[in-house]
């Protein structure tokens, strides 16, 4: 069952690429969101069912590369980098290579038992967050359709910067240790429902807001880790 969820996530990522090439960017983003949700559930389900396997771990990593390294990069290229031709494609390649290096580093550290800074932090931006962060220019342009188009060169530079953030050693908050008390569970469920409703009704505004909050979180985590050191 966990592997079936992983395969479903792969299908979602591939279909997102298809809709991206057809110009249906909203549906593409929904499918990447679906892949992100499935990615979060397959590992937890495997642990819950005590069905962890080496093949499942490898499938999960390959699915992450497709869904958060390849799909967002291709969708972004079709949306705003195609006119740059070579420079735009080089930016996409850099982002994708950085994503696969990030995943490889995470896999090696997990198998060797090393901790990433500590349990409260990731080292660098994780690939799912990087996928939505790199598409921020697209979200902004759809949220404000009347504003002047974002220059493709700016989009290319931003794509490279996000890729470098993934392989950097900048600490970012991890929610692995997030514990929800029983008496607070109803508020957590309400928050998830509100977030899902916002994504379904105000997709671009919600994604822009989440990206801004995440960028502020990176700066805050960097400041907190420096104080801790």
Short mmCIF file of C-alpha atoms in Angstrom, two decimals, residues 34-208:
data_model
loop_
_atom_site.label_atom_id
_atom_site.label_comp_id
_atom_site.label_asym_id
_atom_site.label_seq_id
_atom_site.Cartn_x
_atom_site.Cartn_y
_atom_site.Cartn_z
CA UNK A 34 -1.28 16.13 -4.59
CA UNK A 35 2.14 14.55 -5.10
CA UNK A 36 3.41 16.46 -2.06
CA UNK A 37 0.55 15.15 0.10
CA UNK A 38 1.08 11.58 -1.10
CA UNK A 39 4.81 11.94 -0.44
CA UNK A 40 4.03 12.91 3.14
CA UNK A 41 1.72 9.96 3.69
CA UNK A 42 3.55 7.02 2.10
CA UNK A 43 6.42 6.95 4.62
CA UNK A 44 4.12 7.42 7.60
CA UNK A 45 1.82 4.69 6.32
CA UNK A 46 4.79 2.33 5.88
CA UNK A 47 5.86 2.94 9.48
CA UNK A 48 2.29 2.56 10.73
CA UNK A 49 1.86 -0.78 8.92
CA UNK A 50 5.45 -1.82 9.71
CA UNK A 51 5.93 -2.27 5.97
CA UNK A 52 9.19 -0.37 5.50
CA UNK A 53 11.44 -1.76 2.78
CA UNK A 54 14.61 -0.73 0.96
CA UNK A 55 12.77 -0.71 -2.34
CA UNK A 56 10.12 1.59 -0.86
CA UNK A 57 12.79 4.01 0.33
CA UNK A 58 14.41 4.09 -3.12
CA UNK A 59 11.05 4.54 -4.85
CA UNK A 60 10.24 7.42 -2.52
CA UNK A 61 13.51 9.18 -3.33
CA UNK A 62 13.05 8.70 -7.10
CA UNK A 63 9.49 10.00 -6.85
CA UNK A 64 10.74 13.08 -4.99
CA UNK A 65 13.24 13.80 -7.76
CA UNK A 66 10.54 13.58 -10.42
CA UNK A 67 7.84 15.49 -8.55
CA UNK A 68 9.97 18.22 -6.96
CA UNK A 69 13.03 18.37 -9.21
CA UNK A 70 11.87 17.64 -12.75
CA UNK A 71 8.17 18.57 -12.87
CA UNK A 72 8.40 22.11 -11.38
CA UNK A 73 11.47 22.91 -13.48
CA UNK A 74 9.82 21.88 -16.75
CA UNK A 75 6.57 23.67 -15.90
CA UNK A 76 8.51 26.84 -15.04
CA UNK A 77 10.51 26.57 -18.26
CA UNK A 78 7.37 26.29 -20.39
CA UNK A 79 5.77 29.20 -18.51
CA UNK A 80 8.49 31.81 -18.39
CA UNK A 81 11.93 30.61 -19.50
CA UNK A 82 11.33 29.27 -22.99
CA UNK A 83 12.01 32.69 -24.56
CA UNK A 84 15.45 32.77 -22.95
CA UNK A 85 16.29 29.56 -24.79
CA UNK A 86 19.78 28.51 -23.68
CA UNK A 87 20.04 30.61 -20.50
CA UNK A 88 16.60 29.52 -19.35
CA UNK A 89 17.40 25.86 -19.96
CA UNK A 90 20.73 26.16 -18.11
CA UNK A 91 18.88 27.62 -15.11
CA UNK A 92 16.46 24.67 -15.19
CA UNK A 93 19.36 22.21 -15.38
CA UNK A 94 21.11 23.84 -12.41
CA UNK A 95 17.94 23.67 -10.30
CA UNK A 96 17.33 20.02 -11.21
CA UNK A 97 20.93 18.97 -10.49
CA UNK A 98 20.81 20.79 -7.15
CA UNK A 99 17.60 18.94 -6.28
CA UNK A 100 19.07 15.52 -7.03
CA UNK A 101 22.21 16.41 -5.04
CA UNK A 102 20.00 17.51 -2.12
CA UNK A 103 18.13 14.19 -2.19
CA UNK A 104 21.37 12.20 -2.46
CA UNK A 105 22.84 14.05 0.53
CA UNK A 106 19.70 13.39 2.55
CA UNK A 107 19.73 9.68 1.64
CA UNK A 108 23.39 9.29 2.60
CA UNK A 109 22.92 11.08 5.93
CA UNK A 110 19.83 8.97 6.69
CA UNK A 111 21.56 5.68 5.93
CA UNK A 112 24.66 6.61 7.90
CA UNK A 113 22.59 7.71 10.89
CA UNK A 114 23.92 11.26 10.83
CA UNK A 115 21.66 14.07 12.01
CA UNK A 116 21.02 17.20 9.93
CA UNK A 117 22.09 19.94 12.40
CA UNK A 118 19.53 18.53 14.86
CA UNK A 119 16.03 17.09 14.74
CA UNK A 120 14.49 20.57 14.62
CA UNK A 121 16.24 21.62 11.40
CA UNK A 122 16.95 20.46 7.87
CA UNK A 123 20.23 21.33 6.22
CA UNK A 124 19.21 23.43 3.25
CA UNK A 125 15.75 23.79 1.75
CA UNK A 126 14.04 20.38 1.37
CA UNK A 127 12.99 19.41 -2.15
CA UNK A 128 9.16 19.75 -1.69
CA UNK A 129 9.59 23.28 -0.34
CA UNK A 130 12.07 24.06 -3.12
CA UNK A 131 9.53 22.95 -5.73
CA UNK A 132 6.94 25.49 -4.62
CA UNK A 133 9.52 28.17 -3.87
CA UNK A 134 10.95 28.01 -7.39
CA UNK A 135 7.48 28.55 -8.89
CA UNK A 136 6.88 31.72 -6.85
CA UNK A 137 7.32 34.06 -9.88
CA UNK A 138 4.61 32.11 -11.69
CA UNK A 139 2.26 32.33 -8.70
CA UNK A 140 2.83 36.09 -8.40
CA UNK A 141 2.15 36.68 -12.09
CA UNK A 142 -1.14 34.77 -11.91
CA UNK A 143 -2.16 36.55 -8.69
CA UNK A 144 -1.50 39.98 -10.24
CA UNK A 145 -2.33 39.55 -13.95
CA UNK A 146 -2.35 43.32 -14.59
CA UNK A 147 1.22 43.91 -13.44
CA UNK A 148 4.09 44.00 -15.97
CA UNK A 149 5.45 40.52 -16.78
CA UNK A 150 8.42 39.36 -14.72
CA UNK A 151 11.58 39.49 -16.89
CA UNK A 152 12.68 35.97 -17.85
CA UNK A 153 16.24 36.71 -16.75
CA UNK A 154 14.97 37.49 -13.23
CA UNK A 155 13.07 34.19 -13.23
CA UNK A 156 16.21 32.34 -14.35
CA UNK A 157 18.35 33.90 -11.61
CA UNK A 158 15.68 33.13 -9.01
CA UNK A 159 15.57 29.50 -10.21
CA UNK A 160 19.32 29.15 -9.73
CA UNK A 161 19.16 30.78 -6.28
CA UNK A 162 16.49 28.32 -5.10
CA UNK A 163 18.59 25.43 -6.41
CA UNK A 164 21.61 26.67 -4.47
CA UNK A 165 19.48 27.04 -1.32
CA UNK A 166 18.64 23.33 -1.53
CA UNK A 167 22.30 22.27 -1.48
CA UNK A 168 23.35 24.97 1.00
CA UNK A 169 23.96 24.39 4.70
CA UNK A 170 21.42 27.01 5.73
CA UNK A 171 19.20 25.50 8.46
CA UNK A 172 15.47 25.39 7.75
CA UNK A 173 12.77 24.37 10.18
CA UNK A 174 11.77 20.71 10.24
CA UNK A 175 8.37 19.66 11.53
CA UNK A 176 9.42 16.07 12.29
CA UNK A 177 9.11 16.66 16.02
CA UNK A 178 5.78 18.46 15.76
CA UNK A 179 3.51 17.00 18.43
CA UNK A 180 -0.21 17.74 18.57
CA UNK A 181 -1.86 17.38 21.95
CA UNK A 182 -5.19 15.59 22.07
CA UNK A 183 -7.06 18.65 23.27
CA UNK A 184 -5.56 20.69 20.39
CA UNK A 185 -6.27 18.18 17.63
CA UNK A 186 -9.55 19.87 16.69
CA UNK A 187 -7.73 23.14 16.00
CA UNK A 188 -5.17 21.34 13.84
CA UNK A 189 -7.93 19.65 11.82
CA UNK A 190 -9.71 23.00 11.43
CA UNK A 191 -6.47 24.59 10.21
CA UNK A 192 -5.93 21.85 7.62
CA UNK A 193 -9.52 22.24 6.37
CA UNK A 194 -9.11 26.02 6.10
CA UNK A 195 -5.83 25.60 4.21
CA UNK A 196 -7.39 23.09 1.80
CA UNK A 197 -10.35 25.43 1.25
CA UNK A 198 -8.02 28.37 0.61
CA UNK A 199 -6.01 26.35 -1.91
CA UNK A 200 -9.17 25.32 -3.74
CA UNK A 201 -10.68 28.82 -3.88
CA UNK A 202 -7.71 31.24 -3.77
CA UNK A 203 -4.89 29.08 -5.14
CA UNK A 204 -2.40 31.72 -6.23
CA UNK A 205 -2.90 34.04 -3.24
CA UNK A 206 -2.55 31.13 -0.81
CA UNK A 207 0.63 29.84 -2.47
CA UNK A 208 2.21 33.30 -2.54
#
